[in-house]
PDB file of C-alpha atoms and ligand atoms in Angstrom:
ATOM      1  CA  MET A 285       0.009  -0.072  -0.042  1.00 65.00           C
ATOM      2  CA  ARG A 286       2.706   2.389   1.071  1.00 75.00           C
ATOM      3  CA  PHE A 287       4.663   1.345  -1.984  1.00 95.00           C
ATOM      4  CA  GLU A 288       1.732   1.515  -4.311  1.00 95.00           C
ATOM      5  CA  HIS A 289       1.306   5.228  -3.336  1.00 96.00           C
ATOM      6  CA  ALA A 290       5.017   5.941  -3.776  1.00 97.00           C
ATOM      7  CA  ARG A 291       5.005   4.340  -7.107  1.00 97.00           C
ATOM      8  CA  HIS A 292       2.002   6.444  -8.254  1.00 97.00           C
ATOM      9  CA  GLU A 293       3.792   9.597  -6.966  1.00 97.00           C
ATOM     10  CA  LEU A 294       6.950   8.605  -8.901  1.00 98.00           C
ATOM     11  CA  VAL A 295       5.044   8.226 -12.147  1.00 98.00           C
ATOM     12  CA  GLU A 296       2.647  11.157 -11.782  1.00 97.00           C
ATOM     13  CA  ARG A 297       4.806  13.778 -10.183  1.00 96.00           C
ATOM     14  CA  VAL A 298       8.322  12.927 -11.338  1.00 98.00           C
ATOM     15  CA  LEU A 299       8.389  10.940 -14.552  1.00 98.00           C
ATOM     16  CA  ARG A 300       5.598  12.896 -16.234  1.00 98.00           C
ATOM     17  CA  PHE A 301       6.978  16.259 -14.956  1.00 98.00           C
ATOM     18  CA  LYS A 302      10.420  15.368 -16.466  1.00 97.00           C
ATOM     19  CA  GLY A 303       8.834  14.762 -19.747  1.00 97.00           C
ATOM     20  CA  ILE A 304       8.068  10.994 -20.158  1.00 98.00           C
ATOM     21  CA  ARG A 305       5.075  10.769 -22.418  1.00 97.00           C
ATOM     22  CA  ASP A 306       4.992   7.085 -23.444  1.00 98.00           C
ATOM     23  CA  GLU A 307       1.851   5.807 -21.593  1.00 98.00           C
ATOM     24  CA  ARG A 308       2.917   2.058 -21.919  1.00 98.00           C
ATOM     25  CA  VAL A 309       6.287   2.861 -20.210  1.00 98.00           C
ATOM     26  CA  LEU A 310       4.561   4.861 -17.445  1.00 98.00           C
ATOM     27  CA  ALA A 311       2.135   2.029 -16.918  1.00 98.00           C
ATOM     28  CA  ALA A 312       4.995  -0.507 -16.654  1.00 98.00           C
ATOM     29  CA  MET A 313       6.730   1.731 -14.123  1.00 98.00           C
ATOM     30  CA  ARG A 314       3.511   1.986 -12.125  1.00 98.00           C
ATOM     31  CA  LYS A 315       3.212  -1.808 -12.114  1.00 97.00           C
ATOM     32  CA  VAL A 316       6.793  -3.125 -11.421  1.00 98.00           C
ATOM     33  CA  PRO A 317       7.663  -3.061  -7.777  1.00 97.00           C
ATOM     34  CA  ARG A 318      11.071  -1.424  -7.734  1.00 98.00           C
ATOM     35  CA  HIS A 319      11.350  -2.088  -4.147  1.00 97.00           C
ATOM     36  CA  GLU A 320      11.897  -5.784  -4.721  1.00 97.00           C
ATOM     37  CA  PHE A 321      14.991  -4.975  -6.719  1.00 98.00           C
ATOM     38  CA  VAL A 322      16.720  -2.803  -4.061  1.00 98.00           C
ATOM     39  CA  PRO A 323      18.721  -4.021  -1.145  1.00 97.00           C
ATOM     40  CA  GLU A 324      16.627  -4.299   2.049  1.00 96.00           C
ATOM     41  CA  PRO A 325      18.297  -1.409   3.935  1.00 97.00           C
ATOM     42  CA  LEU A 326      17.302   0.982   1.143  1.00 98.00           C
ATOM     43  CA  LEU A 327      13.620   0.027   0.826  1.00 96.00           C
ATOM     44  CA  SER A 328      12.424   3.407   1.909  1.00 96.00           C
ATOM     45  CA  GLU A 329      14.322   5.004  -1.089  1.00 97.00           C
ATOM     46  CA  ALA A 330      13.058   2.466  -3.644  1.00 98.00           C
ATOM     47  CA  TYR A 331      10.779   5.162  -5.317  1.00 98.00           C
ATOM     48  CA  ALA A 332      13.160   8.090  -5.019  1.00 97.00           C
ATOM     49  CA  ASP A 333      14.461   9.356  -8.484  1.00 98.00           C
ATOM     50  CA  TYR A 334      18.032   8.444  -8.085  1.00 98.00           C
ATOM     51  CA  PRO A 335      20.279   5.380  -8.478  1.00 97.00           C
ATOM     52  CA  LEU A 336      20.892   3.161  -5.469  1.00 98.00           C
ATOM     53  CA  PRO A 337      23.876   0.817  -4.766  1.00 98.00           C
ATOM     54  CA  ILE A 338      23.217  -2.936  -5.387  1.00 98.00           C
ATOM     55  CA  GLY A 339      26.522  -4.332  -4.287  1.00 97.00           C
ATOM     56  CA  HIS A 340      29.584  -5.229  -6.215  1.00 97.00           C
ATOM     57  CA  GLY A 341      30.225  -1.492  -7.015  1.00 96.00           C
ATOM     58  CA  GLN A 342      27.034  -1.513  -9.169  1.00 98.00           C
ATOM     59  CA  THR A 343      23.866   0.463  -9.136  1.00 97.00           C
ATOM     60  CA  ILE A 344      20.204   0.214  -9.976  1.00 98.00           C
ATOM     61  CA  SER A 345      19.513   3.030 -12.463  1.00 98.00           C
ATOM     62  CA  GLN A 346      17.540   6.092 -11.667  1.00 98.00           C
ATOM     63  CA  PRO A 347      13.806   5.641 -12.637  1.00 98.00           C
ATOM     64  CA  TYR A 348      13.790   8.610 -14.913  1.00 98.00           C
ATOM     65  CA  ILE A 349      16.780   7.279 -16.786  1.00 98.00           C
ATOM     66  CA  VAL A 350      15.120   3.807 -17.013  1.00 98.00           C
ATOM     67  CA  ALA A 351      11.953   5.402 -18.330  1.00 98.00           C
ATOM     68  CA  LEU A 352      13.761   7.618 -20.767  1.00 98.00           C
ATOM     69  CA  MET A 353      15.877   4.662 -22.259  1.00 98.00           C
ATOM     70  CA  THR A 354      12.891   2.360 -22.397  1.00 98.00           C
ATOM     71  CA  ALA A 355      10.730   5.051 -24.135  1.00 98.00           C
ATOM     72  CA  ALA A 356      13.502   5.532 -26.793  1.00 98.00           C
ATOM     73  CA  LEU A 357      13.401   1.814 -27.529  1.00 98.00           C
ATOM     74  CA  GLU A 358       9.824   2.434 -28.962  1.00 98.00           C
ATOM     75  CA  LEU A 359       8.475  -0.976 -27.877  1.00 98.00           C
ATOM     76  CA  SER A 360       5.029  -1.961 -28.808  1.00 97.00           C
ATOM     77  CA  GLY A 361       4.715  -5.560 -27.661  1.00 97.00           C
ATOM     78  CA  GLY A 362       6.277  -8.137 -29.882  1.00 96.00           C
ATOM     79  CA  GLU A 363       9.954  -7.241 -29.982  1.00 98.00           C
ATOM     80  CA  LYS A 364      13.007  -9.225 -29.173  1.00 98.00           C
ATOM     81  CA  VAL A 365      15.274  -7.131 -26.845  1.00 99.00           C
ATOM     82  CA  LEU A 366      18.759  -7.497 -25.652  1.00 99.00           C
ATOM     83  CA  GLU A 367      19.781  -5.854 -22.352  1.00 99.00           C
ATOM     84  CA  VAL A 368      23.407  -5.580 -21.643  1.00 98.00           C
ATOM     85  CA  GLY A 369      23.975  -5.294 -17.779  1.00 98.00           C
ATOM     86  CA  THR A 370      21.172  -6.934 -15.919  1.00 98.00           C
ATOM     87  CA  GLY A 371      22.234  -5.655 -12.442  1.00 98.00           C
ATOM     88  CA  SER A 372      19.302  -5.812 -10.222  1.00 98.00           C
ATOM     89  CA  GLY A 373      16.932  -6.973 -12.961  1.00 98.00           C
ATOM     90  CA  TYR A 374      14.553  -4.002 -12.601  1.00 98.00           C
ATOM     91  CA  GLN A 375      15.098  -2.629 -16.115  1.00 98.00           C
ATOM     92  CA  THR A 376      14.738  -6.224 -17.386  1.00 98.00           C
ATOM     93  CA  ALA A 377      11.276  -6.377 -15.697  1.00 98.00           C
ATOM     94  CA  ILE A 378      10.233  -3.097 -17.238  1.00 98.00           C
ATOM     95  CA  LEU A 379      11.276  -4.424 -20.641  1.00 98.00           C
ATOM     96  CA  ALA A 380       9.517  -7.699 -20.126  1.00 98.00           C
ATOM     97  CA  GLU A 381       6.365  -5.763 -19.462  1.00 98.00           C
ATOM     98  CA  LEU A 382       6.666  -3.978 -22.917  1.00 98.00           C
ATOM     99  CA  ALA A 383       8.344  -6.486 -25.317  1.00 98.00           C
ATOM    100  CA  GLY A 384       7.755 -10.037 -26.516  1.00 98.00           C
ATOM    101  CA  ARG A 385      11.017 -11.478 -25.374  1.00 98.00           C
ATOM    102  CA  VAL A 386      13.910 -10.211 -23.268  1.00 98.00           C
ATOM    103  CA  ILE A 387      17.543 -11.540 -23.210  1.00 98.00           C
ATOM    104  CA  SER A 388      19.707  -9.960 -20.571  1.00 98.00           C
ATOM    105  CA  ILE A 389      23.366 -10.514 -20.000  1.00 98.00           C
ATOM    106  CA  GLU A 390      25.334  -9.762 -16.856  1.00 98.00           C
ATOM    107  CA  ARG A 391      28.911 -10.384 -16.214  1.00 98.00           C
ATOM    108  CA  ILE A 392      28.885 -10.453 -12.352  1.00 98.00           C
ATOM    109  CA  ALA A 393      27.528 -13.941 -11.466  1.00 98.00           C
ATOM    110  CA  ALA A 394      26.081 -12.922  -8.021  1.00 98.00           C
ATOM    111  CA  LEU A 395      24.028 -10.136  -9.544  1.00 98.00           C
ATOM    112  CA  ALA A 396      22.788 -12.429 -12.316  1.00 98.00           C
ATOM    113  CA  GLU A 397      21.746 -14.851  -9.602  1.00 98.00           C
ATOM    114  CA  GLY A 398      19.868 -12.283  -7.579  1.00 98.00           C
ATOM    115  CA  ALA A 399      18.046 -11.162 -10.692  1.00 98.00           C
ATOM    116  CA  ARG A 400      17.125 -14.744 -11.550  1.00 98.00           C
ATOM    117  CA  GLU A 401      15.430 -15.086  -8.167  1.00 98.00           C
ATOM    118  CA  VAL A 402      13.495 -11.740  -8.420  1.00 98.00           C
ATOM    119  CA  LEU A 403      12.521 -12.314 -12.005  1.00 98.00           C
ATOM    120  CA  ARG A 404      11.382 -15.913 -11.619  1.00 97.00           C
ATOM    121  CA  GLY A 405       7.786 -14.889 -12.398  1.00 95.00           C
ATOM    122  CA  TYR A 406       8.701 -13.531 -15.934  1.00 96.00           C
ATOM    123  CA  LYS A 407       8.544 -16.343 -18.519  1.00 94.00           C
ATOM    124  CA  ASP A 408       9.786 -14.548 -21.582  1.00 97.00           C
ATOM    125  CA  VAL A 409      13.039 -13.446 -20.051  1.00 98.00           C
ATOM    126  CA  THR A 410      16.285 -15.251 -20.477  1.00 98.00           C
ATOM    127  CA  LEU A 411      19.112 -14.338 -18.209  1.00 98.00           C
ATOM    128  CA  VAL A 412      22.691 -15.026 -19.381  1.00 98.00           C
ATOM    129  CA  THR A 413      25.879 -14.751 -17.279  1.00 98.00           C
ATOM    130  CA  GLY A 414      28.765 -13.351 -19.328  1.00 98.00           C
ATOM    131  CA  ASP A 415      30.359 -10.422 -21.204  1.00 98.00           C
ATOM    132  CA  GLY A 416      27.710  -8.522 -23.199  1.00 98.00           C
ATOM    133  CA  SER A 417      30.011  -6.129 -24.615  1.00 98.00           C
ATOM    134  CA  LYS A 418      30.070  -8.259 -27.782  1.00 97.00           C
ATOM    135  CA  GLY A 419      26.211  -8.495 -27.684  1.00 98.00           C
ATOM    136  CA  TYR A 420      24.697 -12.082 -27.727  1.00 98.00           C
ATOM    137  CA  ALA A 421      25.041 -13.372 -31.224  1.00 98.00           C
ATOM    138  CA  GLU A 422      23.163 -16.580 -30.350  1.00 98.00           C
ATOM    139  CA  GLU A 423      19.845 -14.713 -30.276  1.00 98.00           C
ATOM    140  CA  ALA A 424      20.573 -12.021 -32.747  1.00 98.00           C
ATOM    141  CA  PRO A 425      19.089  -9.841 -34.540  1.00 98.00           C
ATOM    142  CA  TYR A 426      17.324  -7.810 -32.002  1.00 98.00           C
ATOM    143  CA  ASP A 427      14.523  -5.183 -32.638  1.00 98.00           C
ATOM    144  CA  ALA A 428      16.065  -3.240 -29.621  1.00 99.00           C
ATOM    145  CA  ILE A 429      19.224  -3.234 -27.571  1.00 99.00           C
ATOM    146  CA  ILE A 430      19.744  -1.339 -24.335  1.00 99.00           C
ATOM    147  CA  VAL A 431      23.074  -1.041 -22.599  1.00 98.00           C
ATOM    148  CA  THR A 432      22.921   0.102 -18.921  1.00 98.00           C
ATOM    149  CA  ALA A 433      26.657   0.562 -18.415  1.00 98.00           C
ATOM    150  CA  ALA A 434      28.849   3.155 -20.064  1.00 98.00           C
ATOM    151  CA  ALA A 435      31.141   2.431 -23.018  1.00 97.00           C
ATOM    152  CA  HIS A 436      34.095   4.535 -24.228  1.00 96.00           C
ATOM    153  CA  ARG A 437      32.645   4.042 -27.687  1.00 96.00           C
ATOM    154  CA  THR A 438      29.853   1.948 -29.137  1.00 98.00           C
ATOM    155  CA  PRO A 439      31.079  -1.604 -29.315  1.00 98.00           C
ATOM    156  CA  PRO A 440      30.680  -2.537 -33.026  1.00 97.00           C
ATOM    157  CA  ALA A 441      29.052  -5.858 -32.300  1.00 98.00           C
ATOM    158  CA  LEU A 442      25.986  -4.044 -30.914  1.00 98.00           C
ATOM    159  CA  PRO A 443      24.618  -2.150 -33.909  1.00 98.00           C
ATOM    160  CA  ALA A 444      25.765  -5.135 -35.943  1.00 98.00           C
ATOM    161  CA  GLN A 445      23.238  -7.269 -33.973  1.00 98.00           C
ATOM    162  CA  LEU A 446      20.276  -4.987 -34.713  1.00 98.00           C
ATOM    163  CA  ALA A 447      17.424  -6.028 -36.924  1.00 98.00           C
ATOM    164  CA  GLU A 448      16.262  -3.661 -39.793  1.00 97.00           C
ATOM    165  CA  ALA A 449      14.693  -0.772 -38.151  1.00 98.00           C
ATOM    166  CA  GLY A 450      16.169  -1.763 -34.808  1.00 98.00           C
ATOM    167  CA  ARG A 451      17.003   0.723 -32.021  1.00 98.00           C
ATOM    168  CA  LEU A 452      20.210   0.710 -29.755  1.00 98.00           C
ATOM    169  CA  VAL A 453      20.260   2.829 -26.702  1.00 99.00           C
ATOM    170  CA  ILE A 454      23.674   3.151 -25.055  1.00 98.00           C
ATOM    171  CA  PRO A 455      25.546   5.614 -22.764  1.00 98.00           C
ATOM    172  CA  VAL A 456      28.940   6.552 -24.472  1.00 98.00           C
ATOM    173  CA  GLY A 457      31.718   8.496 -22.900  1.00 97.00           C
ATOM    174  CA  PRO A 458      34.311   8.623 -20.044  1.00 94.00           C
ATOM    175  CA  PRO A 459      33.459   7.723 -16.407  1.00 89.00           C
ATOM    176  CA  PHE A 460      30.959   9.833 -14.579  1.00 87.00           C
ATOM    177  CA  TYR A 461      29.767  11.749 -17.761  1.00 93.00           C
ATOM    178  CA  GLN A 462      28.376  10.175 -20.860  1.00 98.00           C
ATOM    179  CA  ARG A 463      26.086  11.072 -23.711  1.00 98.00           C
ATOM    180  CA  LEU A 464      23.089   8.819 -24.010  1.00 98.00           C
ATOM    181  CA  LEU A 465      22.790   7.750 -27.615  1.00 98.00           C
ATOM    182  CA  LYS A 466      20.058   6.308 -29.721  1.00 98.00           C
ATOM    183  CA  ILE A 467      21.268   4.506 -32.789  1.00 98.00           C
ATOM    184  CA  THR A 468      18.631   3.540 -35.374  1.00 98.00           C
ATOM    185  CA  LYS A 469      19.217   1.073 -38.290  1.00 98.00           C
ATOM    186  CA  THR A 470      17.487   2.154 -41.521  1.00 96.00           C
ATOM    187  CA  GLY A 471      18.139   0.572 -44.834  1.00 92.00           C
ATOM    188  CA  GLY A 472      21.472  -0.947 -43.473  1.00 88.00           C
ATOM    189  CA  GLU A 473      22.578   2.637 -42.329  1.00 96.00           C
ATOM    190  CA  PHE A 474      22.895   3.858 -38.837  1.00 98.00           C
ATOM    191  CA  ARG A 475      21.526   7.249 -37.577  1.00 98.00           C
ATOM    192  CA  GLU A 476      22.552   8.643 -34.182  1.00 98.00           C
ATOM    193  CA  GLU A 477      20.940  11.077 -31.957  1.00 98.00           C
ATOM    194  CA  GLU A 478      21.831  12.328 -28.488  1.00 98.00           C
ATOM    195  CA  LEU A 479      19.121  12.062 -25.790  1.00 98.00           C
ATOM    196  CA  GLU A 480      20.518  13.220 -22.527  1.00 97.00           C
ATOM    197  CA  VAL A 481      23.670  13.493 -20.441  1.00 97.00           C
ATOM    198  CA  VAL A 482      23.987  10.605 -18.052  1.00 97.00           C
ATOM    199  CA  SER A 483      26.330   8.999 -15.451  1.00 96.00           C
ATOM    200  CA  PHE A 484      26.521   5.186 -15.547  1.00 97.00           C
ATOM    201  CA  VAL A 485      28.996   2.658 -14.155  1.00 96.00           C
ATOM    202  CA  PRO A 486      31.476   1.355 -16.734  1.00 96.00           C
ATOM    203  CA  LEU A 487      30.915  -1.423 -19.266  1.00 98.00           C
ATOM    204  CA  VAL A 488      33.687  -3.804 -18.686  1.00 97.00           C
ATOM    205  CA  GLU A 489      34.994  -4.824 -22.077  1.00 93.00           C
ATOM    206  CA  GLY A 490      37.036  -7.672 -23.175  1.00 80.00           C
ATOM    207  CA  ALA A 491      37.416  -9.283 -19.733  1.00 61.00           C
ATOM    208  CA  GLY A 492      35.548 -12.513 -20.395  1.00 44.00           C
TER     209      GLY A 492
HETATM  210  N1  LIG B 113      19.803  -2.165 -15.576  1.00 53.77           N
HETATM  211  C1  LIG B 113      20.652  -2.390 -14.222  1.00 53.77           C
HETATM  212  C2  LIG B 113      21.796  -1.509 -14.279  1.00 53.77           C
HETATM  213  C3  LIG B 113      22.936  -2.217 -13.385  1.00 53.77           C
HETATM  214  S1  LIG B 113      24.500  -1.239 -13.464  1.00 53.77           S
HETATM  215  C4  LIG B 113      19.790  -1.952 -13.106  1.00 53.77           C
HETATM  216  O1  LIG B 113      19.029  -1.003 -13.203  1.00 53.77           O
HETATM  217  O2  LIG B 113      19.775  -2.592 -11.989  1.00 53.77           O
HETATM  218  C5  LIG B 113      25.278  -1.977 -14.925  1.00 53.77           C
HETATM  219  C6  LIG B 113      25.488  -3.416 -14.902  1.00 53.77           C
HETATM  220  O3  LIG B 113      26.236  -3.740 -16.090  1.00 53.77           O
HETATM  221  C7  LIG B 113      26.287  -3.926 -13.623  1.00 53.77           C
HETATM  222  O4  LIG B 113      25.626  -4.830 -13.008  1.00 53.77           O
HETATM  223  C8  LIG B 113      27.541  -4.469 -14.263  1.00 53.77           C
HETATM  224  O5  LIG B 113      28.066  -5.573 -13.676  1.00 53.77           O
HETATM  225  C9  LIG B 113      27.053  -4.847 -15.711  1.00 53.77           C
HETATM  226  N2  LIG B 113      28.146  -4.964 -16.715  1.00 53.77           N
HETATM  227  C10 LIG B 113      29.232  -4.083 -16.921  1.00 53.77           C
HETATM  228  N3  LIG B 113      29.924  -4.594 -18.027  1.00 53.77           N
HETATM  229  C11 LIG B 113      29.283  -5.538 -18.517  1.00 53.77           C
HETATM  230  C12 LIG B 113      29.508  -6.562 -19.640  1.00 53.77           C
HETATM  231  N4  LIG B 113      30.540  -6.391 -20.361  1.00 53.77           N
HETATM  232  N5  LIG B 113      28.636  -7.490 -19.839  1.00 53.77           N
HETATM  233  C13 LIG B 113      27.579  -7.612 -19.019  1.00 53.77           C
HETATM  234  N6  LIG B 113      27.332  -6.820 -17.996  1.00 53.77           N
HETATM  235  C14 LIG B 113      28.101  -5.876 -17.625  1.00 53.77           C
END
C-alpha cells in the first residue's frame, strides 16, 4: 500500500514532469515493484528518483533514466530485446512488461543470480551470465538493444546485431559523464541522436 502510493507519485509527479510521455512505459513503471530490486536497508528509498547501490560496485539505475531509455526503444509488444547489464533486474522487468522476449546479460554472477530469483515470475526473460560487450550473437538480430553501463565508444558488435529498423540505446563516454545515444538502423545505415547527459557505471569490455 505504502509502496503503491510511492510508485504512483513517482510516475505522476516525477516521470511525467520530467517529460516521459509514453503511456505504456509509464504503466509499466507504475506496475513493477522497484522495492523488490533494491537492497533491504534501502527499501524506503526505492521510489526516489536516483540510482541506488546494489553491491559489487554497481547501481540500480535512476527511474527517470530507466523510463527515458525504455521509451527510446519504442516497444509496442512483440519485440525481441537485448539488455546488456542486468544488474538488479529492474530494467529487465520493465522491458518484459513491454516487449515479447527479453534476453539480458550480466557479467557478475552474484548479480545475475539475484536477478534470476526476483525475475522468476517472468517467462519470456532469458538471463545469461557473461560479457555482453560483444552483444549476444546466439539470439541476434534484435529489434532493440539497451546497454545500462557506459562504453568509451559503441562496441561494433551491438549495432551489428540490430534487425532492420532496430534501435540501440547506449551511454557513451568517459566515467561519470556520458552522452546517452540512440542509434537507429534504417536501410542498413545507422543514424545517431543524443538523448541526454547521464552517468553510468562502466561497461567492462574484453574481460570474459
Ligand atoms: N539495469 C541495471 C543496471 C545495473 S548497473 C539496473 O538498473 O539494475 C550496470 C550493470 O552492467 C552492472 O551490473 C555491471 O556488472 C554490468 N556490466 C558491466 N559490464 C558488463 C559486460 N561487459 N557484460 C555484461 N554486464 C556488464
